[in-house]
Tab-separated table of C-alpha atoms in Angstrom:
chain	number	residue	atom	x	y	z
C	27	UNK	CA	5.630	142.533	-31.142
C	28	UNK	CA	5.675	146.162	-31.511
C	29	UNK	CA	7.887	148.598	-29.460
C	30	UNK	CA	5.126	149.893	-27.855
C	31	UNK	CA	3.920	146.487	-26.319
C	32	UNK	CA	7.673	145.676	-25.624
C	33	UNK	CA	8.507	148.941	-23.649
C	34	UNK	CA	5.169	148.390	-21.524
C	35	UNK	CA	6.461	144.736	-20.770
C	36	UNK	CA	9.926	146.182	-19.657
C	37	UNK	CA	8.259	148.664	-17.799
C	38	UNK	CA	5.715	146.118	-15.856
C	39	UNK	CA	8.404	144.060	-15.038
C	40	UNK	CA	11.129	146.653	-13.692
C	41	UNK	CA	8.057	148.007	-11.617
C	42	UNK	CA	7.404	144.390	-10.500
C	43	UNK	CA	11.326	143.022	-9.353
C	44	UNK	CA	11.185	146.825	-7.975
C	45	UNK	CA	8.162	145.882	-5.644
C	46	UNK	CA	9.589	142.805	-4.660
C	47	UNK	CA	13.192	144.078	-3.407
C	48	UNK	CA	11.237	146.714	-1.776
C	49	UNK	CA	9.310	144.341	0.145
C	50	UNK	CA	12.577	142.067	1.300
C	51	UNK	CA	13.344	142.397	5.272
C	52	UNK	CA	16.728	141.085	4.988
C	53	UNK	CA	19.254	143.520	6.664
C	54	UNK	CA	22.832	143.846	6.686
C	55	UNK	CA	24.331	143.847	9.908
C	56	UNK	CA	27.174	146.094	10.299
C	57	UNK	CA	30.189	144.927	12.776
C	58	UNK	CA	32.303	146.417	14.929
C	59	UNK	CA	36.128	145.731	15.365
C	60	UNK	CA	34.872	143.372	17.528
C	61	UNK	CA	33.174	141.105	15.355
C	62	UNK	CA	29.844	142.232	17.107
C	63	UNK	CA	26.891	144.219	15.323
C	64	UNK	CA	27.455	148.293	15.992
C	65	UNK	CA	24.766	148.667	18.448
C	66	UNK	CA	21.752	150.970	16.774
C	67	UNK	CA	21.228	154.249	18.170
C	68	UNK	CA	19.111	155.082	21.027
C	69	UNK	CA	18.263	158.475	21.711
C	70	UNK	CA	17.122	159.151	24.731
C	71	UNK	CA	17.261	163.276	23.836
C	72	UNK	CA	13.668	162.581	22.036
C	73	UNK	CA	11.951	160.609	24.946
C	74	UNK	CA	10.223	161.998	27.620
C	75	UNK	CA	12.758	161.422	31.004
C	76	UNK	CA	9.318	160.614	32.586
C	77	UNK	CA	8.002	158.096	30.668
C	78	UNK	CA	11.933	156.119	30.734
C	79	UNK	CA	11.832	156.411	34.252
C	80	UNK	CA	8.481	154.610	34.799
C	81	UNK	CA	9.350	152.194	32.420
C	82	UNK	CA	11.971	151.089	34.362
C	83	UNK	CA	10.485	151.452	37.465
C	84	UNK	CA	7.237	148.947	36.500
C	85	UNK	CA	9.527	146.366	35.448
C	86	UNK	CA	11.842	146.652	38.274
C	87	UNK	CA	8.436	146.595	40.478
C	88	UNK	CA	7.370	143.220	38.111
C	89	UNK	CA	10.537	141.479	39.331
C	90	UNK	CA	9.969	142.760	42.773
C	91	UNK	CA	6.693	141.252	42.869
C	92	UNK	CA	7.541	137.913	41.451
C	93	UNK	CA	9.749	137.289	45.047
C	94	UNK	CA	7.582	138.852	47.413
C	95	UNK	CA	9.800	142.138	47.701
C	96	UNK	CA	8.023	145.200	48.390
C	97	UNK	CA	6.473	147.725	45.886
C	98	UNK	CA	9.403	150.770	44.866
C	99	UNK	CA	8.092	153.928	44.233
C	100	UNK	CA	10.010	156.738	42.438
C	101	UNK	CA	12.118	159.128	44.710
C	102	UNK	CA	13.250	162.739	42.846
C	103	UNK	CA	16.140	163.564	45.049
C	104	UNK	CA	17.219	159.706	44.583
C	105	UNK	CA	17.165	160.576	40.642
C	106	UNK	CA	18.952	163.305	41.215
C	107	UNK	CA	21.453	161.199	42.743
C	108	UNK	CA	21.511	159.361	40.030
C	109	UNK	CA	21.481	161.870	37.552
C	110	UNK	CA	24.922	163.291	39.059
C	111	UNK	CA	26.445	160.265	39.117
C	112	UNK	CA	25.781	159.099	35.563
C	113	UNK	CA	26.966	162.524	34.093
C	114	UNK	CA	30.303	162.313	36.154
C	115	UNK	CA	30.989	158.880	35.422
C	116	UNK	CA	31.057	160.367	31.691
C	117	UNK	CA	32.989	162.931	32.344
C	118	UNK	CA	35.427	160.195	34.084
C	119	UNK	CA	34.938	157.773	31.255
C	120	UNK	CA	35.203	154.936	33.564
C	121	UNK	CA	32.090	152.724	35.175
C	122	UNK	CA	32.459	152.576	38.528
C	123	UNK	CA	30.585	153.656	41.904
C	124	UNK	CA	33.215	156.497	43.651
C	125	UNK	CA	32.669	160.485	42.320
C	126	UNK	CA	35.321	162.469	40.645
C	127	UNK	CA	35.714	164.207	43.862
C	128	UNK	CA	35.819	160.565	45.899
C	129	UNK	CA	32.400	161.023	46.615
C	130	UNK	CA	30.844	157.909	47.408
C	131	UNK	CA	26.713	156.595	46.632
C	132	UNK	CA	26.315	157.374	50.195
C	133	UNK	CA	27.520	160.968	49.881
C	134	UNK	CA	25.271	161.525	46.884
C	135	UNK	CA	22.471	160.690	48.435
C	136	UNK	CA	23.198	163.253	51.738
C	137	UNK	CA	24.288	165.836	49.617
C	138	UNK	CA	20.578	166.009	47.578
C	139	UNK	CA	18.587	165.834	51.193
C	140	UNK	CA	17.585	162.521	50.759
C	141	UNK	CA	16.359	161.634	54.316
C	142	UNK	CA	16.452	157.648	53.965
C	143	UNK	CA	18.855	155.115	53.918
C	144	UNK	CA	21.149	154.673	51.480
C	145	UNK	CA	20.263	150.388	50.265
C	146	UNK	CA	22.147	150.354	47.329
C	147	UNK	CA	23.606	151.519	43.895
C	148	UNK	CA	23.650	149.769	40.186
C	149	UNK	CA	25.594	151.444	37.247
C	150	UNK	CA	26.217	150.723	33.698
C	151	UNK	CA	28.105	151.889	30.210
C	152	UNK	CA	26.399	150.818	27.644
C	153	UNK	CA	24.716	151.490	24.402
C	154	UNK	CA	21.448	149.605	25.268
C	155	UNK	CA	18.019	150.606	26.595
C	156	UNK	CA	17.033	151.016	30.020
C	157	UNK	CA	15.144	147.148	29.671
C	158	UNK	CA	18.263	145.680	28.163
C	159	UNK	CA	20.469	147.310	31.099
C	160	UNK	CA	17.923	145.697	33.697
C	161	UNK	CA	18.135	142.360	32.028
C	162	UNK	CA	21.696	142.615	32.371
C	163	UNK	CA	21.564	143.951	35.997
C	164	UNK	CA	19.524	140.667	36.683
C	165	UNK	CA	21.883	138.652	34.930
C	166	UNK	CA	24.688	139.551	37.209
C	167	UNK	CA	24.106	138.027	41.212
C	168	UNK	CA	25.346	141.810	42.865
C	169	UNK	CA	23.168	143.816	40.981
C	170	UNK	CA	20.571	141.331	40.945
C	171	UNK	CA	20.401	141.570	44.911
C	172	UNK	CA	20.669	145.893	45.086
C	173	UNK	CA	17.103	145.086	42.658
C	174	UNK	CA	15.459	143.076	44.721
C	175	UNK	CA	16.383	144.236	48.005
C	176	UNK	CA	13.435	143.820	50.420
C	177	UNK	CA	14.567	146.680	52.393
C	178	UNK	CA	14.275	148.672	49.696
C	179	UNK	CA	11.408	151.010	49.470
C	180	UNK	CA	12.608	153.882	46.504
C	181	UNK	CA	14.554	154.731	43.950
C	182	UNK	CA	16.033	156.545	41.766
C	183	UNK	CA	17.033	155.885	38.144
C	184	UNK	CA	18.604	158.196	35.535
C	185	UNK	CA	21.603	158.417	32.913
C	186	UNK	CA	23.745	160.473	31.045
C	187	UNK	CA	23.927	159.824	27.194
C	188	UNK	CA	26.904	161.454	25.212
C	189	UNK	CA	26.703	162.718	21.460
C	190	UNK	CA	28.295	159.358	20.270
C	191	UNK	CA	25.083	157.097	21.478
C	192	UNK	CA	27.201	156.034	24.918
C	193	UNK	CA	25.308	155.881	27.732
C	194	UNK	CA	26.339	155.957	31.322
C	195	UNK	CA	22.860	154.455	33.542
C	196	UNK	CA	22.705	154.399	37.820
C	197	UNK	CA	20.180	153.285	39.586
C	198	UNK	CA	19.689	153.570	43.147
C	199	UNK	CA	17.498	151.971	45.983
C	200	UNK	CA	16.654	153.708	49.199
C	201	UNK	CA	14.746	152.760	52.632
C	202	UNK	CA	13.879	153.874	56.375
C	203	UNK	CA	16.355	155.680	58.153
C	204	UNK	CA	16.574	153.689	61.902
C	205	UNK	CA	15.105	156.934	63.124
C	206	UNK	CA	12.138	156.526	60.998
C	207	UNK	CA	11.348	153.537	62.182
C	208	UNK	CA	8.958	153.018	64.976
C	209	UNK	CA	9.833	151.287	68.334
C	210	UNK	CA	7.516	149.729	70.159
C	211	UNK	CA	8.055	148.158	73.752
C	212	UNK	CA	6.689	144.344	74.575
C-alpha cells in the first residue's frame, strides 16, 4: 500500500473516532465538598424579571387550581416587597423572615403602600430556579400552606442573585383588608 493510500486511511479514521467522541453525551459531574454535584449556573441577570415572574406565578396558579384555591394575580408593590427582602437577606447572609432593621413581612408590605392584608411570606437560599424553589416550597407543609392559601388573592415574587450564582428568593401572598370587605345585614 502506498503512503498516499495509508495517510488517507489514517486520516478517515482520526476524522471518524473524532465524530464519534464528539457525538458522546456522557458528562462529568463535578462535586462539591459535599459529595453533591456544584449546582450549574443560573443567571437570572440575562432573563427578563417579567417573564420569571409569570412563570412562577402560572405554576403557583396550576397548584392553586388543582385544590380549588382562588386564582393569584401579580401585585407590584407586593414584588417590591419582595424584592427588598431578598436583597437584605443577602446582605445579612442568613435565610430568614425579620429585616436587618427588625422589620418584619408585615412592615414590608405597609411600608410599599400595599393596601391589603398581609397572608403570608415564603423565602429561600438557593442556587436553583424559581420552579425548583416552588417544588421545594411544596415539599415543605409551612410553605406549602402560605401557597395555597385560599385567602390569598396576590402576590408578589422576586429575588436577589449575588455574583457567585447564590440566590436569595421571597415570595409573598396578599388578600382583603377587613375594611375592604363588604358587610351586608340579614
Amino acid at each position: 500500500m502506498g503512503s498516499g493510500k495509508m495517510f488517507k486511511r489514517l486520516v478517515s479514521v482520526a476524522v471518524l473516532v473524532l465524530g464519534l467522541a464528539a457525538c458522546t453525551t456522557e458528562t462529568t459531574n463535578q462535586l462539591a465538598v459535599d459529595g453533591k454535584p456544584i449546582p450549574k449556573f443560573y443567571n437570572l441577570a440575562a432573563q427578563n424579571e417579567a417573564t420569571v415572574q409569570y412563570r412562577m406565578l402560572d405554576s403557583v396558579n396550576a397548584l392553586r387550581n388543582s385544590v380549588g384555591a382562588p386564582t393569584l394575580t401579580l401585585n407590584s408593590q407586593l414584588n417590591a416587597a419582595a424584592a427588598t427582602h431578598s436583597r437584605d437577606m443577602s446582605i445579612q447572609n442568613r435565610p430568614w423572615h425579620f429585616g436587618s432593621d427588625g422589620s418584619s413581612p408585615l412592615d414590608r408590605v405597609e411600608r410599599v403602600g400595599y393596601p391589603g392584608i398581609l397572608i403570608g411570606e415564603t423565602i429561600s437560599e438557593t442556587y436553583e430556579n424559581e420552579l425548583d424553589t416552588l417544588a421545594a416550597w411544596m415539599s415543605e407543609k409551612d410553605t406549602r400552606f402560605v401557597i395555597l392559601d385560599t385567602q390569598a388573592l396576590e402576590m408578589g415574587f422576586s429575588w436577589f442573585q449575588e455574583p457567585n450564582g447564590k440566590i436569595w428568593w421571597t415570595l409573598v401572598t396578599g388578600g382583603q383588608s377587613l375594611s375592604s370587605v363588604a358587610v351586608t345585614d340579614e
